[in-house]
Amino acid sequence: MSSPTEAPKASHGTPVKDRPWLFRTYSGHSSAAASNELYRTNLKKGQTGLSVAFDLPTQTGYDSDHVLARGEVGKVGVPICHLGDMRTLFKDIPLEQMNTSMTINAPSPWLLALYVAAAEEQGADRAKLSGTVQNDIIKEYLSRGTYIFPPAPSMRLITDVISFTYKEIPRWNPTNVCSYHLQEAGATPVQELAFALATSIAVLDAIKTGGQVAAEDFPKVVGRISFFVNAGMRFVTEIAKMRAFVELWDEITRERYGVEDPKYRRFRYGVQVNSLGLTEQQPENNVYRIMIEMLAVVLSKNARARAVQLPAWNEALGLPRPWDQQWSLRLQQIMAMETDLLEYGDLFDGSHVMDEKVQALKAETRAEIDKIEALGGAIAAVESAYMKNLLVGSNSARLQAIEQGTQTVVGVNQYTETAPSPLMEGNDGGIMTVDPKAEAEQIARLESWRAARDDAAVAKALADLKQAAETGENIMEPSIAAAKAGVTTGEWGQALRDVFGEYRAPTGVSSELKDGEAEKFAAIREKVGEIGKTLGADIRFLVGKPGLDGHSNGAEQIAVRAQQAGMTVFYDGIRLTPKEIVSSALEHKVHAVGLSILSGSHIPLVRQVMTLMTEAGLGEVPVVVGGIIPEQDEQALLDMGVTRIYTPKDYQMTDIMEDIADVVGRRHNSYPF
């Protein structure tokens, strides 16, 4: 008989290996045709599942020619405006045989509708399609920022997708409760566990009360819920976190929802390991970080990921090239194919250390879920900013620990001496850049699509879609019909905006200092106060996020530190047009403007802001820019009139505040107000 930690033997005595997880790379850029070429190349290299990255206009329900899409088309993913784009994206890829993960949230019903329509054009049976839509809008309010609608209609759309797929596409994972971005926003392990599980509870409760799923089918629906998680550098804690996820999910589905069949209680998850901890300094070190983080989600058999996608070593610098993605794919393949990991049972069963850590995490997580339930559940905890405030606070504590050196980051706050990296010596600077022509070409294709379609069929499909939204009919079949009629992403999004309205989530940035902060930041507060005296008022600092980039963590932390430094801060959250930012600067008579952009759209968006500021008579107000900005772009920004550029290597935020205060102090005699 095999021991508990040893896999069964084949008849010839060789251990029987478990099947490896799905190997994915998260990719998409420029255009559907360019992304299709990349997908087919990656599949030839041994990738076993697709993971589609969509650009920000697609993620937020806009067409590529919308004013907010300017500069964002094809930058962080592939633009998909209509069925023609989806058809091109999967050309020569048989969707009936493919497992496709689509990282899409607010427009999940629409992108799934386009996928079904494209598959049916290929002759595929929708019942045989397999894959995942992320479809977790709750975490978008907290961390990623690609929400569109208010929480209640967003939850309705989540349940529509789930209720449709369990009948029509039974092999599909209709929601992927996503704690990945929570950790990217600074969540502690307990917060990641509790917020994700509270979200899943909210979803399951909505399904039970929604009336679209028969009681006898509910366990099957529970069995299709999947998760998408993160793994950071605290290796033992991350393994324990995953084991806690498995045990808590089993407990919740059994005790709260009465699911008896163990296969429907199984915690099924995919993972992308931590990108938050990847460093611009000594970026080659990121290879080791990625490997260590991956181990946390594959070593424990009882809590092993079903699918893994890894960031590339250079993602703190910009977009990875195909070779960089291949390097990350090879890491997965070596782990699964060359080691004996898959030949054994769980390596941590019986470990007192692991058991104690898991039990501690479970106890703290139950307590946090109880707090969220007492507030009225996950939706109420979003609307009250309870969860957002906790995330901003945790991230602030993390950054302060790095600044003070109590949390070591090799190459950043210790062991900073280094030789130049040969990985970055090529003409491309070690990253891929999107051809500026890609946006204009995508818009031209969109215009041709509109010109060639049947306008009457489009109008009818949109009317039917809005009627479904208004009456409570499941949105999926009308969306599939709209996809086949030629409706665009922006038209689908606008139709539902007309019915449901839009939403602006709480920022989590409080104007009140926490206990001890005034003393901790006394030196910078004194300096800012002295400069304020020369101005005759406190330094007024506007933090703006132009465009569609929803990665607000950096902007939030800059706003928090500016307040801690004694400045009066104006931060209105994400997704603002350059015109709105300049109008705010005028209204509040600010002394400096800070722009945060992580999507690679810094050149066109900053240019628009600078032009509008000059036209508004604010040309003397200093503008500073922060984000993932390649060195080769820095001079272009300076030539536009930008005063300072800060990138992830500038991690001492108090020093940034001092620098901004100095800039304001030197310019105060030339202000227009």
mmCIF file with all atom_site columns, C-alpha atoms in Angstrom, residues 363-555:
data_model
loop_
_atom_site.group_PDB
_atom_site.id
_atom_site.type_symbol
_atom_site.label_atom_id
_atom_site.label_alt_id
_atom_site.label_comp_id
_atom_site.label_asym_id
_atom_site.label_entity_id
_atom_site.label_seq_id
_atom_site.pdbx_PDB_ins_code
_atom_site.Cartn_x
_atom_site.Cartn_y
_atom_site.Cartn_z
_atom_site.occupancy
_atom_site.B_iso_or_equiv
_atom_site.pdbx_formal_charge
_atom_site.auth_seq_id
_atom_site.auth_comp_id
_atom_site.auth_asym_id
_atom_site.auth_atom_id
_atom_site.pdbx_PDB_model_num
ATOM 1   C CA . ALA A 1 363 ? -9.782  31.818 12.374  1.00 0.00 ? 363 ALA A CA 1
ATOM 2   C CA . GLU A 1 364 ? -8.836  35.366 11.362  1.00 0.00 ? 364 GLU A CA 1
ATOM 3   C CA . THR A 1 365 ? -10.634 34.992 8.038   1.00 0.00 ? 365 THR A CA 1
ATOM 4   C CA . ARG A 1 366 ? -13.866 33.794 9.670   1.00 0.00 ? 366 ARG A CA 1
ATOM 5   C CA . ALA A 1 367 ? -13.734 36.830 11.985  1.00 0.00 ? 367 ALA A CA 1
ATOM 6   C CA . GLU A 1 368 ? -13.273 39.209 9.044   1.00 0.00 ? 368 GLU A CA 1
ATOM 7   C CA . ILE A 1 369 ? -16.096 37.575 7.067   1.00 0.00 ? 369 ILE A CA 1
ATOM 8   C CA . ASP A 1 370 ? -18.315 38.005 10.128  1.00 0.00 ? 370 ASP A CA 1
ATOM 9   C CA . LYS A 1 371 ? -17.536 41.760 10.125  1.00 0.00 ? 371 LYS A CA 1
ATOM 10  C CA . ILE A 1 372 ? -18.437 42.010 6.431   1.00 0.00 ? 372 ILE A CA 1
ATOM 11  C CA . GLU A 1 373 ? -21.651 40.035 7.003   1.00 0.00 ? 373 GLU A CA 1
ATOM 12  C CA . ALA A 1 374 ? -22.552 42.358 9.883   1.00 0.00 ? 374 ALA A CA 1
ATOM 13  C CA . LEU A 1 375 ? -22.254 45.310 7.488   1.00 0.00 ? 375 LEU A CA 1
ATOM 14  C CA . GLY A 1 376 ? -24.725 43.631 5.147   1.00 0.00 ? 376 GLY A CA 1
ATOM 15  C CA . GLY A 1 377 ? -22.344 41.603 2.974   1.00 0.00 ? 377 GLY A CA 1
ATOM 16  C CA . ALA A 1 378 ? -19.738 42.320 0.323   1.00 0.00 ? 378 ALA A CA 1
ATOM 17  C CA . ILE A 1 379 ? -21.809 44.836 -1.654  1.00 0.00 ? 379 ILE A CA 1
ATOM 18  C CA . ALA A 1 380 ? -22.529 46.915 1.444   1.00 0.00 ? 380 ALA A CA 1
ATOM 19  C CA . ALA A 1 381 ? -18.844 46.715 2.409   1.00 0.00 ? 381 ALA A CA 1
ATOM 20  C CA . VAL A 1 382 ? -17.973 48.152 -1.024  1.00 0.00 ? 382 VAL A CA 1
ATOM 21  C CA . GLU A 1 383 ? -20.519 50.951 -0.869  1.00 0.00 ? 383 GLU A CA 1
ATOM 22  C CA . SER A 1 384 ? -19.483 51.971 2.653   1.00 0.00 ? 384 SER A CA 1
ATOM 23  C CA . ALA A 1 385 ? -15.774 51.928 1.606   1.00 0.00 ? 385 ALA A CA 1
ATOM 24  C CA . TYR A 1 386 ? -15.035 49.507 4.465   1.00 0.00 ? 386 TYR A CA 1
ATOM 25  C CA . MET A 1 387 ? -13.003 47.096 2.334   1.00 0.00 ? 387 MET A CA 1
ATOM 26  C CA . LYS A 1 388 ? -11.389 49.834 0.236   1.00 0.00 ? 388 LYS A CA 1
ATOM 27  C CA . ASN A 1 389 ? -10.210 51.708 3.329   1.00 0.00 ? 389 ASN A CA 1
ATOM 28  C CA . LEU A 1 390 ? -8.605  48.537 4.689   1.00 0.00 ? 390 LEU A CA 1
ATOM 29  C CA . LEU A 1 391 ? -6.790  47.892 1.408   1.00 0.00 ? 391 LEU A CA 1
ATOM 30  C CA . VAL A 1 392 ? -5.426  51.432 1.156   1.00 0.00 ? 392 VAL A CA 1
ATOM 31  C CA . GLY A 1 393 ? -4.263  51.219 4.775   1.00 0.00 ? 393 GLY A CA 1
ATOM 32  C CA . SER A 1 394 ? -2.554  47.849 4.252   1.00 0.00 ? 394 SER A CA 1
ATOM 33  C CA . ASN A 1 395 ? -0.792  49.069 1.139   1.00 0.00 ? 395 ASN A CA 1
ATOM 34  C CA . SER A 1 396 ? 0.364   52.210 2.931   1.00 0.00 ? 396 SER A CA 1
ATOM 35  C CA . ALA A 1 397 ? 1.810   50.092 5.748   1.00 0.00 ? 397 ALA A CA 1
ATOM 36  C CA . ARG A 1 398 ? 3.593   47.864 3.193   1.00 0.00 ? 398 ARG A CA 1
ATOM 37  C CA . LEU A 1 399 ? 5.172   50.832 1.430   1.00 0.00 ? 399 LEU A CA 1
ATOM 38  C CA . GLN A 1 400 ? 6.260   52.441 4.688   1.00 0.00 ? 400 GLN A CA 1
ATOM 39  C CA . ALA A 1 401 ? 7.942   49.170 5.699   1.00 0.00 ? 401 ALA A CA 1
ATOM 40  C CA . ILE A 1 402 ? 9.913   49.146 2.431   1.00 0.00 ? 402 ILE A CA 1
ATOM 41  C CA . GLU A 1 403 ? 10.852  52.814 2.828   1.00 0.00 ? 403 GLU A CA 1
ATOM 42  C CA . GLN A 1 404 ? 12.017  52.288 6.407   1.00 0.00 ? 404 GLN A CA 1
ATOM 43  C CA . GLY A 1 405 ? 13.889  49.088 5.560   1.00 0.00 ? 405 GLY A CA 1
ATOM 44  C CA . THR A 1 406 ? 11.915  46.831 7.888   1.00 0.00 ? 406 THR A CA 1
ATOM 45  C CA . GLN A 1 407 ? 10.781  44.882 4.803   1.00 0.00 ? 407 GLN A CA 1
ATOM 46  C CA . THR A 1 408 ? 13.747  43.957 2.646   1.00 0.00 ? 408 THR A CA 1
ATOM 47  C CA . VAL A 1 409 ? 13.499  44.113 -1.123  1.00 0.00 ? 409 VAL A CA 1
ATOM 48  C CA . VAL A 1 410 ? 16.786  43.026 -2.631  1.00 0.00 ? 410 VAL A CA 1
ATOM 49  C CA . GLY A 1 411 ? 18.094  45.537 -5.140  1.00 0.00 ? 411 GLY A CA 1
ATOM 50  C CA . VAL A 1 412 ? 15.723  48.241 -3.892  1.00 0.00 ? 412 VAL A CA 1
ATOM 51  C CA . ASN A 1 413 ? 16.474  48.990 -0.240  1.00 0.00 ? 413 ASN A CA 1
ATOM 52  C CA . GLN A 1 414 ? 19.336  46.524 0.257   1.00 0.00 ? 414 GLN A CA 1
ATOM 53  C CA . TYR A 1 415 ? 22.148  45.245 -1.983  1.00 0.00 ? 415 TYR A CA 1
ATOM 54  C CA . THR A 1 416 ? 21.601  48.022 -4.474  1.00 0.00 ? 416 THR A CA 1
ATOM 55  C CA . GLU A 1 417 ? 25.084  47.841 -6.007  1.00 0.00 ? 417 GLU A CA 1
ATOM 56  C CA . THR A 1 418 ? 24.817  46.327 -9.464  1.00 0.00 ? 418 THR A CA 1
ATOM 57  C CA . ALA A 1 419 ? 26.334  46.005 -12.898 1.00 0.00 ? 419 ALA A CA 1
ATOM 58  C CA . PRO A 1 420 ? 24.192  47.016 -15.888 1.00 0.00 ? 420 PRO A CA 1
ATOM 59  C CA . SER A 1 421 ? 21.810  44.247 -16.925 1.00 0.00 ? 421 SER A CA 1
ATOM 60  C CA . PRO A 1 422 ? 22.718  42.657 -20.274 1.00 0.00 ? 422 PRO A CA 1
ATOM 61  C CA . LEU A 1 423 ? 19.049  41.687 -20.616 1.00 0.00 ? 423 LEU A CA 1
ATOM 62  C CA . MET A 1 424 ? 18.221  45.348 -21.264 1.00 0.00 ? 424 MET A CA 1
ATOM 63  C CA . GLU A 1 425 ? 20.984  46.182 -23.714 1.00 0.00 ? 425 GLU A CA 1
ATOM 64  C CA . GLY A 1 426 ? 19.095  45.562 -26.964 1.00 0.00 ? 426 GLY A CA 1
ATOM 65  C CA . ASN A 1 427 ? 17.696  48.270 -29.197 1.00 0.00 ? 427 ASN A CA 1
ATOM 66  C CA . ASP A 1 428 ? 14.263  47.703 -27.688 1.00 0.00 ? 428 ASP A CA 1
ATOM 67  C CA . GLY A 1 429 ? 15.454  48.415 -24.133 1.00 0.00 ? 429 GLY A CA 1
ATOM 68  C CA . GLY A 1 430 ? 14.272  45.010 -22.968 1.00 0.00 ? 430 GLY A CA 1
ATOM 69  C CA . ILE A 1 431 ? 10.541  45.569 -23.552 1.00 0.00 ? 431 ILE A CA 1
ATOM 70  C CA . MET A 1 432 ? 7.979   45.590 -26.347 1.00 0.00 ? 432 MET A CA 1
ATOM 71  C CA . THR A 1 433 ? 6.279   48.775 -27.463 1.00 0.00 ? 433 THR A CA 1
ATOM 72  C CA . VAL A 1 434 ? 2.999   48.991 -29.347 1.00 0.00 ? 434 VAL A CA 1
ATOM 73  C CA . ASP A 1 435 ? 3.188   50.613 -32.768 1.00 0.00 ? 435 ASP A CA 1
ATOM 74  C CA . PRO A 1 436 ? 1.490   54.041 -32.551 1.00 0.00 ? 436 PRO A CA 1
ATOM 75  C CA . LYS A 1 437 ? -0.248  53.245 -35.846 1.00 0.00 ? 437 LYS A CA 1
ATOM 76  C CA . ALA A 1 438 ? -2.184  50.409 -34.172 1.00 0.00 ? 438 ALA A CA 1
ATOM 77  C CA . GLU A 1 439 ? -4.853  52.737 -32.756 1.00 0.00 ? 439 GLU A CA 1
ATOM 78  C CA . ALA A 1 440 ? -5.583  54.481 -36.053 1.00 0.00 ? 440 ALA A CA 1
ATOM 79  C CA . GLU A 1 441 ? -5.689  51.154 -37.883 1.00 0.00 ? 441 GLU A CA 1
ATOM 80  C CA . GLN A 1 442 ? -8.119  49.706 -35.319 1.00 0.00 ? 442 GLN A CA 1
ATOM 81  C CA . ILE A 1 443 ? -10.389 52.745 -35.623 1.00 0.00 ? 443 ILE A CA 1
ATOM 82  C CA . ALA A 1 444 ? -10.344 52.423 -39.425 1.00 0.00 ? 444 ALA A CA 1
ATOM 83  C CA . ARG A 1 445 ? -11.391 48.762 -39.149 1.00 0.00 ? 445 ARG A CA 1
ATOM 84  C CA . LEU A 1 446 ? -14.162 49.751 -36.745 1.00 0.00 ? 446 LEU A CA 1
ATOM 85  C CA . GLU A 1 447 ? -15.479 52.383 -39.161 1.00 0.00 ? 447 GLU A CA 1
ATOM 86  C CA . SER A 1 448 ? -15.465 49.841 -42.006 1.00 0.00 ? 448 SER A CA 1
ATOM 87  C CA . TRP A 1 449 ? -17.371 47.374 -39.832 1.00 0.00 ? 449 TRP A CA 1
ATOM 88  C CA . ARG A 1 450 ? -20.061 49.924 -39.047 1.00 0.00 ? 450 ARG A CA 1
ATOM 89  C CA . ALA A 1 451 ? -20.382 50.911 -42.700 1.00 0.00 ? 451 ALA A CA 1
ATOM 90  C CA . ALA A 1 452 ? -20.832 47.326 -43.884 1.00 0.00 ? 452 ALA A CA 1
ATOM 91  C CA . ARG A 1 453 ? -23.410 46.046 -41.381 1.00 0.00 ? 453 ARG A CA 1
ATOM 92  C CA . ASP A 1 454 ? -27.209 46.046 -41.520 1.00 0.00 ? 454 ASP A CA 1
ATOM 93  C CA . ASP A 1 455 ? -28.227 49.120 -39.508 1.00 0.00 ? 455 ASP A CA 1
ATOM 94  C CA . ALA A 1 456 ? -31.814 47.944 -39.090 1.00 0.00 ? 456 ALA A CA 1
ATOM 95  C CA . ALA A 1 457 ? -30.659 44.621 -37.632 1.00 0.00 ? 457 ALA A CA 1
ATOM 96  C CA . VAL A 1 458 ? -28.347 46.474 -35.263 1.00 0.00 ? 458 VAL A CA 1
ATOM 97  C CA . ALA A 1 459 ? -31.127 48.812 -34.108 1.00 0.00 ? 459 ALA A CA 1
ATOM 98  C CA . LYS A 1 460 ? -33.463 45.896 -33.434 1.00 0.00 ? 460 LYS A CA 1
ATOM 99  C CA . ALA A 1 461 ? -30.773 43.948 -31.557 1.00 0.00 ? 461 ALA A CA 1
ATOM 100 C CA . LEU A 1 462 ? -30.014 46.956 -29.365 1.00 0.00 ? 462 LEU A CA 1
ATOM 101 C CA . ALA A 1 463 ? -33.704 47.532 -28.657 1.00 0.00 ? 463 ALA A CA 1
ATOM 102 C CA . ASP A 1 464 ? -34.089 43.882 -27.665 1.00 0.00 ? 464 ASP A CA 1
ATOM 103 C CA . LEU A 1 465 ? -30.997 44.128 -25.479 1.00 0.00 ? 465 LEU A CA 1
ATOM 104 C CA . LYS A 1 466 ? -32.303 47.188 -23.623 1.00 0.00 ? 466 LYS A CA 1
ATOM 105 C CA . GLN A 1 467 ? -35.712 45.563 -23.188 1.00 0.00 ? 467 GLN A CA 1
ATOM 106 C CA . ALA A 1 468 ? -34.053 42.517 -21.609 1.00 0.00 ? 468 ALA A CA 1
ATOM 107 C CA . ALA A 1 469 ? -32.087 44.775 -19.263 1.00 0.00 ? 469 ALA A CA 1
ATOM 108 C CA . GLU A 1 470 ? -35.221 46.691 -18.275 1.00 0.00 ? 470 GLU A CA 1
ATOM 109 C CA . THR A 1 471 ? -37.477 43.663 -17.750 1.00 0.00 ? 471 THR A CA 1
ATOM 110 C CA . GLY A 1 472 ? -34.999 41.391 -15.968 1.00 0.00 ? 472 GLY A CA 1
ATOM 111 C CA . GLU A 1 473 ? -34.730 38.851 -18.795 1.00 0.00 ? 473 GLU A CA 1
ATOM 112 C CA . ASN A 1 474 ? -31.390 37.019 -18.861 1.00 0.00 ? 474 ASN A CA 1
ATOM 113 C CA . ILE A 1 475 ? -29.025 39.218 -20.838 1.00 0.00 ? 475 ILE A CA 1
ATOM 114 C CA . MET A 1 476 ? -27.044 36.465 -22.580 1.00 0.00 ? 476 MET A CA 1
ATOM 115 C CA . GLU A 1 477 ? -29.230 35.383 -25.531 1.00 0.00 ? 477 GLU A CA 1
ATOM 116 C CA . PRO A 1 478 ? -30.002 39.008 -26.504 1.00 0.00 ? 478 PRO A CA 1
ATOM 117 C CA . SER A 1 479 ? -26.261 39.725 -26.266 1.00 0.00 ? 479 SER A CA 1
ATOM 118 C CA . ILE A 1 480 ? -25.410 36.779 -28.549 1.00 0.00 ? 480 ILE A CA 1
ATOM 119 C CA . ALA A 1 481 ? -28.055 37.980 -31.009 1.00 0.00 ? 481 ALA A CA 1
ATOM 120 C CA . ALA A 1 482 ? -26.553 41.476 -30.841 1.00 0.00 ? 482 ALA A CA 1
ATOM 121 C CA . ALA A 1 483 ? -23.076 40.089 -31.499 1.00 0.00 ? 483 ALA A CA 1
ATOM 122 C CA . LYS A 1 484 ? -24.303 38.268 -34.617 1.00 0.00 ? 484 LYS A CA 1
ATOM 123 C CA . ALA A 1 485 ? -26.148 41.413 -35.792 1.00 0.00 ? 485 ALA A CA 1
ATOM 124 C CA . GLY A 1 486 ? -22.909 43.439 -35.724 1.00 0.00 ? 486 GLY A CA 1
ATOM 125 C CA . VAL A 1 487 ? -23.376 45.477 -32.540 1.00 0.00 ? 487 VAL A CA 1
ATOM 126 C CA . THR A 1 488 ? -20.127 46.933 -31.174 1.00 0.00 ? 488 THR A CA 1
ATOM 127 C CA . THR A 1 489 ? -18.673 46.818 -27.670 1.00 0.00 ? 489 THR A CA 1
ATOM 128 C CA . GLY A 1 490 ? -19.348 50.520 -27.147 1.00 0.00 ? 490 GLY A CA 1
ATOM 129 C CA . GLU A 1 491 ? -22.948 50.183 -28.313 1.00 0.00 ? 491 GLU A CA 1
ATOM 130 C CA . TRP A 1 492 ? -23.555 47.212 -25.997 1.00 0.00 ? 492 TRP A CA 1
ATOM 131 C CA . GLY A 1 493 ? -21.990 49.170 -23.125 1.00 0.00 ? 493 GLY A CA 1
ATOM 132 C CA . GLN A 1 494 ? -23.984 52.338 -23.843 1.00 0.00 ? 494 GLN A CA 1
ATOM 133 C CA . ALA A 1 495 ? -27.259 50.423 -24.103 1.00 0.00 ? 495 ALA A CA 1
ATOM 134 C CA . LEU A 1 496 ? -26.759 49.054 -20.595 1.00 0.00 ? 496 LEU A CA 1
ATOM 135 C CA . ARG A 1 497 ? -25.461 52.393 -19.277 1.00 0.00 ? 497 ARG A CA 1
ATOM 136 C CA . ASP A 1 498 ? -28.752 53.904 -20.465 1.00 0.00 ? 498 ASP A CA 1
ATOM 137 C CA . VAL A 1 499 ? -30.645 51.344 -18.360 1.00 0.00 ? 499 VAL A CA 1
ATOM 138 C CA . PHE A 1 500 ? -28.392 50.833 -15.331 1.00 0.00 ? 500 PHE A CA 1
ATOM 139 C CA . GLY A 1 501 ? -26.435 54.089 -15.112 1.00 0.00 ? 501 GLY A CA 1
ATOM 140 C CA . GLU A 1 502 ? -22.747 54.385 -14.213 1.00 0.00 ? 502 GLU A CA 1
ATOM 141 C CA . TYR A 1 503 ? -20.937 54.287 -10.895 1.00 0.00 ? 503 TYR A CA 1
ATOM 142 C CA . ARG A 1 504 ? -17.942 55.910 -9.217  1.00 0.00 ? 504 ARG A CA 1
ATOM 143 C CA . ALA A 1 505 ? -16.540 53.804 -6.388  1.00 0.00 ? 505 ALA A CA 1
ATOM 144 C CA . PRO A 1 506 ? -15.087 55.206 -3.139  1.00 0.00 ? 506 PRO A CA 1
ATOM 145 C CA . THR A 1 507 ? -11.365 56.034 -3.407  1.00 0.00 ? 507 THR A CA 1
ATOM 146 C CA . GLY A 1 508 ? -10.391 54.858 0.080   1.00 0.00 ? 508 GLY A CA 1
ATOM 147 C CA . VAL A 1 509 ? -8.325  58.043 0.540   1.00 0.00 ? 509 VAL A CA 1
ATOM 148 C CA . SER A 1 510 ? -9.282  59.749 3.790   1.00 0.00 ? 510 SER A CA 1
ATOM 149 C CA . SER A 1 511 ? -8.478  63.369 4.638   1.00 0.00 ? 511 SER A CA 1
ATOM 150 C CA . GLU A 1 512 ? -7.875  62.474 8.277   1.00 0.00 ? 512 GLU A CA 1
ATOM 151 C CA . LEU A 1 513 ? -4.456  61.524 9.645   1.00 0.00 ? 513 LEU A CA 1
ATOM 152 C CA . LYS A 1 514 ? -4.204  58.309 11.607  1.00 0.00 ? 514 LYS A CA 1
ATOM 153 C CA . ASP A 1 515 ? -2.819  58.232 15.119  1.00 0.00 ? 515 ASP A CA 1
ATOM 154 C CA . GLY A 1 516 ? 0.894   58.988 15.173  1.00 0.00 ? 516 GLY A CA 1
ATOM 155 C CA . GLU A 1 517 ? 1.145   60.092 11.542  1.00 0.00 ? 517 GLU A CA 1
ATOM 156 C CA . ALA A 1 518 ? 1.619   63.788 12.325  1.00 0.00 ? 518 ALA A CA 1
ATOM 157 C CA . GLU A 1 519 ? 4.618   62.905 14.487  1.00 0.00 ? 519 GLU A CA 1
ATOM 158 C CA . LYS A 1 520 ? 5.995   60.312 12.051  1.00 0.00 ? 520 LYS A CA 1
ATOM 159 C CA . PHE A 1 521 ? 5.972   62.841 9.203   1.00 0.00 ? 521 PHE A CA 1
ATOM 160 C CA . ALA A 1 522 ? 6.873   65.889 11.292  1.00 0.00 ? 522 ALA A CA 1
ATOM 161 C CA . ALA A 1 523 ? 9.969   66.863 9.256   1.00 0.00 ? 523 ALA A CA 1
ATOM 162 C CA . ILE A 1 524 ? 8.250   66.923 5.865   1.00 0.00 ? 524 ILE A CA 1
ATOM 163 C CA . ARG A 1 525 ? 5.171   68.575 7.372   1.00 0.00 ? 525 ARG A CA 1
ATOM 164 C CA . GLU A 1 526 ? 7.360   71.372 8.726   1.00 0.00 ? 526 GLU A CA 1
ATOM 165 C CA . LYS A 1 527 ? 8.968   71.937 5.327   1.00 0.00 ? 527 LYS A CA 1
ATOM 166 C CA . VAL A 1 528 ? 5.619   71.877 3.503   1.00 0.00 ? 528 VAL A CA 1
ATOM 167 C CA . GLY A 1 529 ? 4.252   74.284 6.106   1.00 0.00 ? 529 GLY A CA 1
ATOM 168 C CA . GLU A 1 530 ? 7.121   76.741 5.572   1.00 0.00 ? 530 GLU A CA 1
ATOM 169 C CA . ILE A 1 531 ? 6.591   76.728 1.814   1.00 0.00 ? 531 ILE A CA 1
ATOM 170 C CA . GLY A 1 532 ? 2.875   77.187 2.426   1.00 0.00 ? 532 GLY A CA 1
ATOM 171 C CA . LYS A 1 533 ? 3.643   80.371 4.363   1.00 0.00 ? 533 LYS A CA 1
ATOM 172 C CA . THR A 1 534 ? 5.424   81.837 1.336   1.00 0.00 ? 534 THR A CA 1
ATOM 173 C CA . LEU A 1 535 ? 2.390   80.940 -0.780  1.00 0.00 ? 535 LEU A CA 1
ATOM 174 C CA . GLY A 1 536 ? -0.053  82.347 1.733   1.00 0.00 ? 536 GLY A CA 1
ATOM 175 C CA . ALA A 1 537 ? -1.937  79.026 1.737   1.00 0.00 ? 537 ALA A CA 1
ATOM 176 C CA . ASP A 1 538 ? -1.379  75.292 2.110   1.00 0.00 ? 538 ASP A CA 1
ATOM 177 C CA . ILE A 1 539 ? 0.139   73.618 -0.940  1.00 0.00 ? 539 ILE A CA 1
ATOM 178 C CA . ARG A 1 540 ? -2.783  72.412 -3.050  1.00 0.00 ? 540 ARG A CA 1
ATOM 179 C CA . PHE A 1 541 ? -1.906  69.247 -4.983  1.00 0.00 ? 541 PHE A CA 1
ATOM 180 C CA . LEU A 1 542 ? -4.122  67.560 -7.566  1.00 0.00 ? 542 LEU A CA 1
ATOM 181 C CA . VAL A 1 543 ? -3.598  63.827 -8.186  1.00 0.00 ? 543 VAL A CA 1
ATOM 182 C CA . GLY A 1 544 ? -5.176  62.795 -11.479 1.00 0.00 ? 544 GLY A CA 1
ATOM 183 C CA . LYS A 1 545 ? -5.593  59.544 -13.394 1.00 0.00 ? 545 LYS A CA 1
ATOM 184 C CA . PRO A 1 546 ? -6.306  60.360 -17.035 1.00 0.00 ? 546 PRO A CA 1
ATOM 185 C CA . GLY A 1 547 ? -7.625  57.759 -19.436 1.00 0.00 ? 547 GLY A CA 1
ATOM 186 C CA . LEU A 1 548 ? -8.985  54.336 -18.579 1.00 0.00 ? 548 LEU A CA 1
ATOM 187 C CA . ASP A 1 549 ? -6.184  52.975 -16.396 1.00 0.00 ? 549 ASP A CA 1
ATOM 188 C CA . GLY A 1 550 ? -7.851  51.580 -13.284 1.00 0.00 ? 550 GLY A CA 1
ATOM 189 C CA . HIS A 1 551 ? -4.663  50.609 -11.451 1.00 0.00 ? 551 HIS A CA 1
ATOM 190 C CA . SER A 1 552 ? -5.159  53.242 -8.778  1.00 0.00 ? 552 SER A CA 1
ATOM 191 C CA . ASN A 1 553 ? -2.856  51.878 -6.059  1.00 0.00 ? 553 ASN A CA 1
ATOM 192 C CA . GLY A 1 554 ? 0.018   54.250 -6.824  1.00 0.00 ? 554 GLY A CA 1
ATOM 193 C CA . ALA A 1 555 ? -2.215  57.303 -7.143  1.00 0.00 ? 555 ALA A CA 1
#
